[in-house]
PDB file of C-alpha atoms in Angstrom:
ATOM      1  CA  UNK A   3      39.701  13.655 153.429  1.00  0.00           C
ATOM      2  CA  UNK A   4      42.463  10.897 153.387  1.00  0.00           C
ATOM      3  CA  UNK A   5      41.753   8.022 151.639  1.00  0.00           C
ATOM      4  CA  UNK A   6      42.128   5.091 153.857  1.00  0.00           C
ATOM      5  CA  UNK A   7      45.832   2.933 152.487  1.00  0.00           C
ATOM      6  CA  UNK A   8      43.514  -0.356 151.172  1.00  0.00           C
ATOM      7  CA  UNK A   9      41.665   2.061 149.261  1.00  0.00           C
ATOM      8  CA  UNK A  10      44.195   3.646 147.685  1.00  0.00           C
ATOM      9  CA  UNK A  11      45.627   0.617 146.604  1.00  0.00           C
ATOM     10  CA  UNK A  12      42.719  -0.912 145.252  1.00  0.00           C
ATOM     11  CA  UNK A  13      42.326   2.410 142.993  1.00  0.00           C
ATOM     12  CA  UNK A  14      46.143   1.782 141.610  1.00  0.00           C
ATOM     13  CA  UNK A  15      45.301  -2.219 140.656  1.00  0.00           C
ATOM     14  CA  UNK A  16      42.246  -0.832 139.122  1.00  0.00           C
ATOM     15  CA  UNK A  17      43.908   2.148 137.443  1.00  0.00           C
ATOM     16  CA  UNK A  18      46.385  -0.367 136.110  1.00  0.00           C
ATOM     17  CA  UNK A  19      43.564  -2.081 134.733  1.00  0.00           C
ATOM     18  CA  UNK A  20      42.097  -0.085 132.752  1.00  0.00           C
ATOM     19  CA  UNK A  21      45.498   2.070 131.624  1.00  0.00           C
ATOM     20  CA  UNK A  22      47.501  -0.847 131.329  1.00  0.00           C
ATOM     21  CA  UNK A  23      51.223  -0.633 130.114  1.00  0.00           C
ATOM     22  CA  UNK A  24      52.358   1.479 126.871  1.00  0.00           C
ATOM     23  CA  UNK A  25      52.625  -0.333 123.511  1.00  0.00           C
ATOM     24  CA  UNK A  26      55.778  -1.636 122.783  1.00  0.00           C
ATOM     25  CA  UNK A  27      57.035  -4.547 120.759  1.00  0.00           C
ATOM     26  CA  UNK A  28      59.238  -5.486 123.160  1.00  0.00           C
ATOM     27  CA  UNK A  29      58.964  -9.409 122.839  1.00  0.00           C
ATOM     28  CA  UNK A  30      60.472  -9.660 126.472  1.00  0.00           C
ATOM     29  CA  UNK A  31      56.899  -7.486 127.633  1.00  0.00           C
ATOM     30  CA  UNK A  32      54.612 -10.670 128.633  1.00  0.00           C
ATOM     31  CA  UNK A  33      57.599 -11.982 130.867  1.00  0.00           C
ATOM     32  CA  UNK A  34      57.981  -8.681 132.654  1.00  0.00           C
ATOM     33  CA  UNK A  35      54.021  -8.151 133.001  1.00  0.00           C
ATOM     34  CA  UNK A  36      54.448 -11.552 134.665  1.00  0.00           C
ATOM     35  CA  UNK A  37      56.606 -10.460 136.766  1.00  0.00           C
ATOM     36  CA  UNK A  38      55.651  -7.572 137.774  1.00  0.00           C
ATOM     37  CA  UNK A  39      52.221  -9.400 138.735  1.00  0.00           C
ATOM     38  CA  UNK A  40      53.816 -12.374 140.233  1.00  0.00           C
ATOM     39  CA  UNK A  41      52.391 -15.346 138.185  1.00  0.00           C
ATOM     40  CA  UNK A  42      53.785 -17.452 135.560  1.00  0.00           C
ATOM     41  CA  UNK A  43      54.444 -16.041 132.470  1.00  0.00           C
ATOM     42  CA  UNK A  44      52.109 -16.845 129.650  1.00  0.00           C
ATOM     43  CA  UNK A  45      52.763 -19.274 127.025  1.00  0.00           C
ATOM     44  CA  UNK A  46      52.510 -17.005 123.288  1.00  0.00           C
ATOM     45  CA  UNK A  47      51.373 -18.568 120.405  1.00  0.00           C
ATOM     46  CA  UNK A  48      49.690 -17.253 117.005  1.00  0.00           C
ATOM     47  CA  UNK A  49      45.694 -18.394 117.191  1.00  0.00           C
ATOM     48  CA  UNK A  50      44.601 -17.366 113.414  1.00  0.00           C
ATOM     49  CA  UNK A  51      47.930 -15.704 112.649  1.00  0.00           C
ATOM     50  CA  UNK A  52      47.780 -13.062 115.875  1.00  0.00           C
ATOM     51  CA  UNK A  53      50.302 -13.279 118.447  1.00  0.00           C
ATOM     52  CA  UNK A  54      48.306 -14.409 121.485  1.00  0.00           C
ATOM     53  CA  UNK A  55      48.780 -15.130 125.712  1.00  0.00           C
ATOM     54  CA  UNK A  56      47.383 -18.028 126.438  1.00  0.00           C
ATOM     55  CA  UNK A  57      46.490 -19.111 129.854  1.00  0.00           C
ATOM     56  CA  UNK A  58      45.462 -22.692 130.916  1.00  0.00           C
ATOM     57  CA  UNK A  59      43.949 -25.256 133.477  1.00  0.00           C
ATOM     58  CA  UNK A  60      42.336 -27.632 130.543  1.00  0.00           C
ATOM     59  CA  UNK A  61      42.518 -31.019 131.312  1.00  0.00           C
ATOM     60  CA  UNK A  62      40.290 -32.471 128.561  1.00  0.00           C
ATOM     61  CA  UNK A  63      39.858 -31.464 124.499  1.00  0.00           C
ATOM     62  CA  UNK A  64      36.400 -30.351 124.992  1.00  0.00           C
ATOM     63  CA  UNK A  65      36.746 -27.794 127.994  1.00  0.00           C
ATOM     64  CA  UNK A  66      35.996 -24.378 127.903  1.00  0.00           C
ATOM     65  CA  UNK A  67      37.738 -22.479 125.426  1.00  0.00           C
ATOM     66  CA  UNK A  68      37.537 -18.506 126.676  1.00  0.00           C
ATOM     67  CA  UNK A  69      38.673 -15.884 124.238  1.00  0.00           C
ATOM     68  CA  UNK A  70      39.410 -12.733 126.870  1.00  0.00           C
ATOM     69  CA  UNK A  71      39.463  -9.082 124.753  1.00  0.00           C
ATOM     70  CA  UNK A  72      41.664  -7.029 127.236  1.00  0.00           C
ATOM     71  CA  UNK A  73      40.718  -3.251 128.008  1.00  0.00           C
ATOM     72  CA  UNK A  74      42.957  -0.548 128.149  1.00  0.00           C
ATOM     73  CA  UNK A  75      41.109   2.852 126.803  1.00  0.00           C
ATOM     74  CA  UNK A  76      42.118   1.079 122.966  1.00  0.00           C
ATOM     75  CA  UNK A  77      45.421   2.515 123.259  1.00  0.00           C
ATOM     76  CA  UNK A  78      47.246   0.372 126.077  1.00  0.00           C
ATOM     77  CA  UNK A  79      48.130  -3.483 126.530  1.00  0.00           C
ATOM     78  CA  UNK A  80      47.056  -5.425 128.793  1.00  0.00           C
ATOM     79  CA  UNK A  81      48.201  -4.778 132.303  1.00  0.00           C
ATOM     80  CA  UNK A  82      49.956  -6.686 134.686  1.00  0.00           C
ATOM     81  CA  UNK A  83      46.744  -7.612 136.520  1.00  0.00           C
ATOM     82  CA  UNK A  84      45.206  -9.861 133.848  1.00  0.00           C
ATOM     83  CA  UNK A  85      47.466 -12.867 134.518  1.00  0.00           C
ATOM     84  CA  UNK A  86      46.500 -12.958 138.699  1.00  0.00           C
ATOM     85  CA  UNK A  87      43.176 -12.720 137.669  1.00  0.00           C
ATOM     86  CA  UNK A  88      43.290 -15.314 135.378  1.00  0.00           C
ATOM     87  CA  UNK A  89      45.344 -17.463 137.856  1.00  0.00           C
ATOM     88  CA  UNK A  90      42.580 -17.425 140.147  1.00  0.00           C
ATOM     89  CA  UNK A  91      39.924 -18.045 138.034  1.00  0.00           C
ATOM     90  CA  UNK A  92      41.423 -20.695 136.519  1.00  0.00           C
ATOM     91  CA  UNK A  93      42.309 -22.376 140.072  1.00  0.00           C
ATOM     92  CA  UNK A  94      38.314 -23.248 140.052  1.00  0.00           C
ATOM     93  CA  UNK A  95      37.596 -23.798 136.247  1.00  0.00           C
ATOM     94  CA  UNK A  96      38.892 -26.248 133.671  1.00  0.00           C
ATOM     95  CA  UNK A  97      39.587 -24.175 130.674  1.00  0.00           C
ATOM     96  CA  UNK A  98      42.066 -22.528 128.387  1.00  0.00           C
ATOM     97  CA  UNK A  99      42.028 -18.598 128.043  1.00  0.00           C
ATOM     98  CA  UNK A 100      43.039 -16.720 124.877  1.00  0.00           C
ATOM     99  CA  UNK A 101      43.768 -13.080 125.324  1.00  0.00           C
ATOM    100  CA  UNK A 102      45.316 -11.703 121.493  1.00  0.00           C
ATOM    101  CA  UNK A 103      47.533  -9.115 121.446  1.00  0.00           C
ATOM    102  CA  UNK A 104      45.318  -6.799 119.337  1.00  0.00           C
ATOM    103  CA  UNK A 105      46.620  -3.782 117.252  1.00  0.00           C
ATOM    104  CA  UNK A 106      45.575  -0.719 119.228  1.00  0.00           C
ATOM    105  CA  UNK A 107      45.066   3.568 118.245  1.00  0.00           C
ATOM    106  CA  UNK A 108      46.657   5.502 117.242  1.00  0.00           C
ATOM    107  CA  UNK A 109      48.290   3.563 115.466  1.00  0.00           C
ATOM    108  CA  UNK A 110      45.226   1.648 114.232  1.00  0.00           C
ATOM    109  CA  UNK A 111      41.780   1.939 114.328  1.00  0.00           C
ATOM    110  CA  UNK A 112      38.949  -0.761 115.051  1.00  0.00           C
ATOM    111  CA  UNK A 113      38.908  -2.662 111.633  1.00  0.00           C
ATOM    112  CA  UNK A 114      42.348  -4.277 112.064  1.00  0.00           C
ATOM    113  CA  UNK A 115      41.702  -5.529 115.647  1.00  0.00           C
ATOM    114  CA  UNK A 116      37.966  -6.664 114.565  1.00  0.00           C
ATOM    115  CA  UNK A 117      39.832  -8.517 111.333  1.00  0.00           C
ATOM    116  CA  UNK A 118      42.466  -9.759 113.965  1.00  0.00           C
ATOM    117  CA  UNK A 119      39.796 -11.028 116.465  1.00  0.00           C
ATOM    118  CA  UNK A 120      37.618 -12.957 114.095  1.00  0.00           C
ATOM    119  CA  UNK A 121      40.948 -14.386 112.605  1.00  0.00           C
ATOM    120  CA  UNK A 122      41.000 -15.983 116.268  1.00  0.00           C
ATOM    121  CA  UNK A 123      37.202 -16.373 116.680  1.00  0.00           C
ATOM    122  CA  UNK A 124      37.498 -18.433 114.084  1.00  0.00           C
ATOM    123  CA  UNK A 125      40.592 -20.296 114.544  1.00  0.00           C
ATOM    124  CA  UNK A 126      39.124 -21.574 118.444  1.00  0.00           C
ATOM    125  CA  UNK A 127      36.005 -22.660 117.009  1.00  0.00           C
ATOM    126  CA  UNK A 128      37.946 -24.614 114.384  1.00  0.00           C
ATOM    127  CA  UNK A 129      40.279 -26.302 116.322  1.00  0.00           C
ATOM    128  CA  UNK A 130      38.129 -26.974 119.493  1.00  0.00           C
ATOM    129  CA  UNK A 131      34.982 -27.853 117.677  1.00  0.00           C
ATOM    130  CA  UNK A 132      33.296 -29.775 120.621  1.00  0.00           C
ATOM    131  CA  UNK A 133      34.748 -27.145 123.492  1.00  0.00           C
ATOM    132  CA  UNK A 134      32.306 -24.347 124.507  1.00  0.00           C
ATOM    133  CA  UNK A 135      33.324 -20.997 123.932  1.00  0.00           C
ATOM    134  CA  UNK A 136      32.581 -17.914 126.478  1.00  0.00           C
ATOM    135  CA  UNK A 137      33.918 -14.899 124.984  1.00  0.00           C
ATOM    136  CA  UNK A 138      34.819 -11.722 127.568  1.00  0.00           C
ATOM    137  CA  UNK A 139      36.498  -8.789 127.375  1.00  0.00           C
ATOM    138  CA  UNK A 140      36.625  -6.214 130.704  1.00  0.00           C
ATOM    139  CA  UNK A 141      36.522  -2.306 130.178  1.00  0.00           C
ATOM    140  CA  UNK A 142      37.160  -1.012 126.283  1.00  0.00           C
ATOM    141  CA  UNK A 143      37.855  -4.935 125.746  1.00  0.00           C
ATOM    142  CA  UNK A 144      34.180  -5.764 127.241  1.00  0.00           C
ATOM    143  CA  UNK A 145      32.904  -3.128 124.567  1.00  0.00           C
ATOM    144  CA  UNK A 146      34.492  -3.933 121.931  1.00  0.00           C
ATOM    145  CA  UNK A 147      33.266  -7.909 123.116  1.00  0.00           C
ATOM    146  CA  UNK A 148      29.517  -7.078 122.901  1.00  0.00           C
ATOM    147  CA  UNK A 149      30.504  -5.465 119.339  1.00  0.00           C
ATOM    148  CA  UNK A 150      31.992  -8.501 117.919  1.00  0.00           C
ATOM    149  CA  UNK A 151      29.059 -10.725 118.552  1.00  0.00           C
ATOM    150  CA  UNK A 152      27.134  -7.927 116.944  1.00  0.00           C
ATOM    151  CA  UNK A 153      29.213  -7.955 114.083  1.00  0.00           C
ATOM    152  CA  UNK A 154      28.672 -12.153 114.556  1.00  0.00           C
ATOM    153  CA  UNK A 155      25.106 -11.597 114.161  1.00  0.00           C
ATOM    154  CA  UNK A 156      25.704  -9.514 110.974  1.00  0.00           C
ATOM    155  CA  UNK A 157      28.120 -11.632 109.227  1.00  0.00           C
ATOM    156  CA  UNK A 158      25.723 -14.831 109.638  1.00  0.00           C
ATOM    157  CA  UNK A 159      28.378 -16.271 111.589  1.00  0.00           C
ATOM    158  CA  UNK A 160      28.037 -19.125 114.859  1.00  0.00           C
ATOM    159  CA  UNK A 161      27.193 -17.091 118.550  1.00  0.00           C
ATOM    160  CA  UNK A 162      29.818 -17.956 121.284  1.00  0.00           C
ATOM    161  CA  UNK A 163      28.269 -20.056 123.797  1.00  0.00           C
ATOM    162  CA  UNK A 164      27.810 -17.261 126.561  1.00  0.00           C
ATOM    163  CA  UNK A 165      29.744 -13.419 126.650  1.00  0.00           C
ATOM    164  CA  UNK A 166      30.276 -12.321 129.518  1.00  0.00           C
ATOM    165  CA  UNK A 167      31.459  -8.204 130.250  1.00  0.00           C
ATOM    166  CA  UNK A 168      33.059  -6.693 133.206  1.00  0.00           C
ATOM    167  CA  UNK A 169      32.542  -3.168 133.426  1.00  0.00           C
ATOM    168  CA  UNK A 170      32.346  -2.313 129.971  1.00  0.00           C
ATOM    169  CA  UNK A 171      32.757   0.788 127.901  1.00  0.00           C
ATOM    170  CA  UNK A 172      29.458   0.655 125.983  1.00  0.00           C
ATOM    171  CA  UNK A 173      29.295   4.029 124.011  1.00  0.00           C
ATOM    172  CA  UNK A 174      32.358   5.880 123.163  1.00  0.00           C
ATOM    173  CA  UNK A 175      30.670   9.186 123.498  1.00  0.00           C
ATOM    174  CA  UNK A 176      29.922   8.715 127.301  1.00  0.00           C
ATOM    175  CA  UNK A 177      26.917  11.381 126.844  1.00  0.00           C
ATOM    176  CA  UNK A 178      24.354   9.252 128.750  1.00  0.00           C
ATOM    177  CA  UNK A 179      22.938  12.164 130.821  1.00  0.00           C
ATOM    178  CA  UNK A 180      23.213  10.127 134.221  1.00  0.00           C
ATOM    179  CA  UNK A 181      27.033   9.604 133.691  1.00  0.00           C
ATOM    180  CA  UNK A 182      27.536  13.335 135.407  1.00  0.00           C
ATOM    181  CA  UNK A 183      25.537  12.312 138.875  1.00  0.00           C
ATOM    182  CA  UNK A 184      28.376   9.240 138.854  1.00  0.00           C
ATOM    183  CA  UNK A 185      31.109  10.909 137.931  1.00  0.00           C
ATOM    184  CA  UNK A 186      31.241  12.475 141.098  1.00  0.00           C
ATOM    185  CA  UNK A 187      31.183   9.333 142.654  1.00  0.00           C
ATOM    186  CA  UNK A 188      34.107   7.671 140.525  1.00  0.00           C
ATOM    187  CA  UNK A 189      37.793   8.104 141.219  1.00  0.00           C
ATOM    188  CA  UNK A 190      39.174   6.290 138.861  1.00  0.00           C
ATOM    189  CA  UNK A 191      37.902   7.282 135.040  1.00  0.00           C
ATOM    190  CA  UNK A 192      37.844  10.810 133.699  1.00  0.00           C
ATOM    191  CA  UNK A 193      35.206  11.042 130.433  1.00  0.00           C
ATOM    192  CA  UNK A 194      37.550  14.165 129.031  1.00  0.00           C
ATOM    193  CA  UNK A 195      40.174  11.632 128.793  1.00  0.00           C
ATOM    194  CA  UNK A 196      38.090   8.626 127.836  1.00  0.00           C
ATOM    195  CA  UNK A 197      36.989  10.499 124.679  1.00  0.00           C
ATOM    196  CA  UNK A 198      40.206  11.099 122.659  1.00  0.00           C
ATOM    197  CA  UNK A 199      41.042   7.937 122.946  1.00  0.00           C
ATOM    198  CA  UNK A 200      37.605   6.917 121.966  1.00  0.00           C
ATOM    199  CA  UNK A 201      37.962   8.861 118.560  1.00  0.00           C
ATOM    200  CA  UNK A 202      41.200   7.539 117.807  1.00  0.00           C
ATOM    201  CA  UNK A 203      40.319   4.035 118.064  1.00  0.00           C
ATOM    202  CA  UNK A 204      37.131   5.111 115.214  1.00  0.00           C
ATOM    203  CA  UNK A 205      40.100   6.601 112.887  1.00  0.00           C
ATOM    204  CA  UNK A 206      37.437   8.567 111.494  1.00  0.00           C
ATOM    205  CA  UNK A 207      34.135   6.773 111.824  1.00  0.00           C
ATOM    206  CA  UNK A 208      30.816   7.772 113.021  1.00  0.00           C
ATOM    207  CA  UNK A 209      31.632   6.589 117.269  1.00  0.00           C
ATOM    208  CA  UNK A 210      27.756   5.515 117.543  1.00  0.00           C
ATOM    209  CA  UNK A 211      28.103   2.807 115.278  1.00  0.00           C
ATOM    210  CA  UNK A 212      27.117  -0.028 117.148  1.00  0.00           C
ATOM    211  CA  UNK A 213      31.249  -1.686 116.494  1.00  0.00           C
ATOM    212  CA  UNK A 214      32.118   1.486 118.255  1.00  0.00           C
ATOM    213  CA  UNK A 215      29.384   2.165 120.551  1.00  0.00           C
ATOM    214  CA  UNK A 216      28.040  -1.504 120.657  1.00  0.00           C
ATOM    215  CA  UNK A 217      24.404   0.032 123.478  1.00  0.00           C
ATOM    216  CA  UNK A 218      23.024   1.822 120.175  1.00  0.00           C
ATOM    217  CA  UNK A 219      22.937  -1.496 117.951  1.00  0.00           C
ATOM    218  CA  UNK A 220      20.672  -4.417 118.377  1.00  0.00           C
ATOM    219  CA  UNK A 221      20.646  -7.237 120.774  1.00  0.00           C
ATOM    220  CA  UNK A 222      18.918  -9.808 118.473  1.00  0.00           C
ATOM    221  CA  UNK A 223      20.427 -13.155 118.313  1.00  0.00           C
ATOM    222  CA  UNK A 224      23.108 -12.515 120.846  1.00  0.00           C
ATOM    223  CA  UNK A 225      24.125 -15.421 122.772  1.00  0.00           C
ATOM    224  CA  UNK A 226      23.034 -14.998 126.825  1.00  0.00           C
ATOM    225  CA  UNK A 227      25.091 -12.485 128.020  1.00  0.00           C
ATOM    226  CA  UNK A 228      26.390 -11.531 131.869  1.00  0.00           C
ATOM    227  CA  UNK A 229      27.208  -7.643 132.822  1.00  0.00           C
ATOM    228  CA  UNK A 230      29.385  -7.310 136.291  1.00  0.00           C
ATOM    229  CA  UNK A 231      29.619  -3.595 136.914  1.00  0.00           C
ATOM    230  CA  UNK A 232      30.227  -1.537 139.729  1.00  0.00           C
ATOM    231  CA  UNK A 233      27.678   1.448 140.537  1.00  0.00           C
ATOM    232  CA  UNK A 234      30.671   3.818 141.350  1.00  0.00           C
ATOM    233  CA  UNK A 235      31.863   3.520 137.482  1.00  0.00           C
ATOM    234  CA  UNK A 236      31.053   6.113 135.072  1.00  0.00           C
ATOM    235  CA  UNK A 237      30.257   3.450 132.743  1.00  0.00           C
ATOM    236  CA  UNK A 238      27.499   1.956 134.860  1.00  0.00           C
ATOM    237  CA  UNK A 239      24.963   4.120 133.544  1.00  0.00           C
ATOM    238  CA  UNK A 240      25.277   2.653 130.210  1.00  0.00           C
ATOM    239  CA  UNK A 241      24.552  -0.695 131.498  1.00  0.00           C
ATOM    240  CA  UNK A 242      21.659   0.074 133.126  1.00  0.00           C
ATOM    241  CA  UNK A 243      20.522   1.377 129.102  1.00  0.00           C
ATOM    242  CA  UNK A 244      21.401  -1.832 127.747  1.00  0.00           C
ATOM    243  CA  UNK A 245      19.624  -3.944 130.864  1.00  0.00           C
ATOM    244  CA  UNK A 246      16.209  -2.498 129.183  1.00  0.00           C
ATOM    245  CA  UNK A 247      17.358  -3.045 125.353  1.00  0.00           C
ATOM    246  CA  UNK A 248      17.453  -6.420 126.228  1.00  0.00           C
ATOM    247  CA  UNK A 249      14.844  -6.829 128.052  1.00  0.00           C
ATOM    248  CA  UNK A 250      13.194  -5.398 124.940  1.00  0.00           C
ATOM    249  CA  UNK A 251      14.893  -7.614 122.576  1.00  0.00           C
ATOM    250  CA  UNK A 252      13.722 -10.369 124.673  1.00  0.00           C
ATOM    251  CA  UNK A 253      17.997 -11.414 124.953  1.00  0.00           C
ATOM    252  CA  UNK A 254      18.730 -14.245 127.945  1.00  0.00           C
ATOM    253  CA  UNK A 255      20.733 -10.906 129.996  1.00  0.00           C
ATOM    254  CA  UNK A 256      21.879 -10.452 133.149  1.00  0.00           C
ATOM    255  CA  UNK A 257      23.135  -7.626 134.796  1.00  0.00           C
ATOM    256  CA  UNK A 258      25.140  -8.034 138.632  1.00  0.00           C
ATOM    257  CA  UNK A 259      25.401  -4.820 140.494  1.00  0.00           C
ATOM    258  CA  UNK A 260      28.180  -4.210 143.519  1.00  0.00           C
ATOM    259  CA  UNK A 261      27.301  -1.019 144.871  1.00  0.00           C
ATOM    260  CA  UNK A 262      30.066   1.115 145.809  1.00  0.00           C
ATOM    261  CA  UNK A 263      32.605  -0.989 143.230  1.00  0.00           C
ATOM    262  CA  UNK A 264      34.570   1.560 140.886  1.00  0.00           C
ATOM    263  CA  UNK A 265      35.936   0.174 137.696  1.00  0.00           C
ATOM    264  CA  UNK A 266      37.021  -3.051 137.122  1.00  0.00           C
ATOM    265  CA  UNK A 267      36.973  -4.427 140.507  1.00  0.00           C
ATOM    266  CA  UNK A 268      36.695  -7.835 139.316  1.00  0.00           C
ATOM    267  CA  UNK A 269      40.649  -7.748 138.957  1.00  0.00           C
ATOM    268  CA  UNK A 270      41.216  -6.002 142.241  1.00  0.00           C
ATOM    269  CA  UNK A 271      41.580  -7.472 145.840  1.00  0.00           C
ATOM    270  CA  UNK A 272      38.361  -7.197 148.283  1.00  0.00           C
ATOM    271  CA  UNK A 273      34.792  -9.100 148.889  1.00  0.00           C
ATOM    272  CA  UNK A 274      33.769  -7.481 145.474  1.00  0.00           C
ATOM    273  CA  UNK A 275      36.184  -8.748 143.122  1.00  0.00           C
ATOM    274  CA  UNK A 276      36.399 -11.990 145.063  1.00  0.00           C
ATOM    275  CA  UNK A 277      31.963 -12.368 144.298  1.00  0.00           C
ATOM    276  CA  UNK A 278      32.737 -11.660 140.539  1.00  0.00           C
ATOM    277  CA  UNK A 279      35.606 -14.046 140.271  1.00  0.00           C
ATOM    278  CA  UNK A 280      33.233 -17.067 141.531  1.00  0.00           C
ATOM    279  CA  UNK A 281      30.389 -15.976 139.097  1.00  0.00           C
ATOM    280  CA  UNK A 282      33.285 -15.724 136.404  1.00  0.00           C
ATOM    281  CA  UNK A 283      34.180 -19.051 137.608  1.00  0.00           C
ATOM    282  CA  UNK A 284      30.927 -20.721 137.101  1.00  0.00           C
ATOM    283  CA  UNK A 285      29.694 -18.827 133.364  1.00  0.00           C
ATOM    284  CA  UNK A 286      33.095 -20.660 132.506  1.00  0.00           C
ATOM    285  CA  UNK A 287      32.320 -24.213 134.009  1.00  0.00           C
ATOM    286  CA  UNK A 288      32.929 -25.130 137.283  1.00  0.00           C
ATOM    287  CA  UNK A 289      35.071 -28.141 138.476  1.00  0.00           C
ATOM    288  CA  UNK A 290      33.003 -30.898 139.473  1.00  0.00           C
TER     289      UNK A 290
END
């Protein structure tokens, strides 16, 4: 059967999502991903030494400082539909978004962009000391968001103020046995070509480490987290696994269902993606 022409287009913007544009060190990049999007292009600036986009609507010091982890299997920029998005959201929300231009596989593996992102992590908390600080990250970026707070949590080091994941990739292996009965159902990820990408952002490391794979390590002393996943998304399944870890670990967690949403529909047009943008909106902090 024909897929109807809205649908089809809402599975490109969400392909482009998650895919994003090849690596390049172009400098000239942000400008055409702004482009190519339609908003402004992003101011750049190094935030802890790493060449960042930043993206802003802050009127006051102390406003919401977001640091966004952008997906991209681990082996793509971000794509030209972060900066709408973030035009949007930021039409409702006083705050200043931080999105680092992270080293990504094959080149490099996880420890550079975890060094990179605390570099940052840091660097926010430092210089916006009375701001609060909601840290996100959508697909790979959303798992590799939940992993960093672990790794927080580890290092003895300050909780953001809220994290907040849009469809993320929670386990790297994708062996949850329910991910088969969805895959039928999802037309936009394929786990044979999830996986290699997977491994090559691990360069070599066990992929159920919780860094990796961030389901399988604990939830203790995580700062209240928000899950927006679609139930048409391979990677649903793995939220529903980490719904009951934290109810277990007793974590302040909630996870918001849109049945029939594929992958990151939060960035794509529709009544879906619209709903996630206004709960986006108010984790941030609403305009009064």
């Amino acid at each position: 059967m024909r897929r109807p022409p809205a649908l089809v287009c809402g599975i490109l913007l969400a392909s482009l999502a998650l895919f994003g544009c090849q690596q390049s060190s172009d400098p000239a990049v942000p400008d055409r991903v702004a482009a190519a999007s339609g908003a402004e292009p992003a101011a750049q600036a190094l935030v802890g030494g790493v060449t960042s986009e930043i993206f802003s609507s802050a009127s006051a010091s102390t406003d919401t400082q977001v640091l966004f982890i952008h997906g991209g299997s681990y082996v793509h920029e971000a794509s030209a539909l972060h900066a709408p998005f973030f035009d949007k959201i930021l039409r409702n929300a006083d705050a200043t978004i931080t999105m680092p231009i992270y080293a990504l596989a094959p080149e490099h593996g996880y420890q550079v962009a975890y060094a990179q992102m605390l570099d940052v992590y840091l660097e926010l908390r430092a210089s916006h000391p009375d701001s609060p600080i909601v840290l996100m990250g959508g697909s790979a970026g959303g798992g590799f968001a939940l992993g960093f707070a672990q790794s927080l949590v580890e290092q003895g080091l300050p909780q953001p103020d809220r994290i907040v994941l849009l469809s993320p990739w929670l386990d790297l292996t994708l062996t949850n046995p329910d991910i088969p009965a969805v895959d039928r159902r999802d037309v936009l990820l394929d786990r044979k070509a999830l996986i290699p990408n997977g491994l090559a952002w691990a360069h070599g490391d066990d992929p159920e480490g919780y860094r990796l794979s961030p389901v399988n390590g604990s939830l203790a002393g995580l700062a209240p987290t928000t899950v927006l996943v679609g139930t048409d998304d391979i990677l649903y399944p793995d939220t529903l696994r980490l719904e009951a870890e934290a109810t277990t670990a007793g974590l302040d967690f909630e996870l918001v269902t849109f049945p029939g949403a594929n992958h990151v529909f939060a960035m794509s047009s529709g009544s879906s993606g619209d709903e996630a943008r206004r709960i986006v909106e108010k984790l941030i902090r609403p305009r009064d």
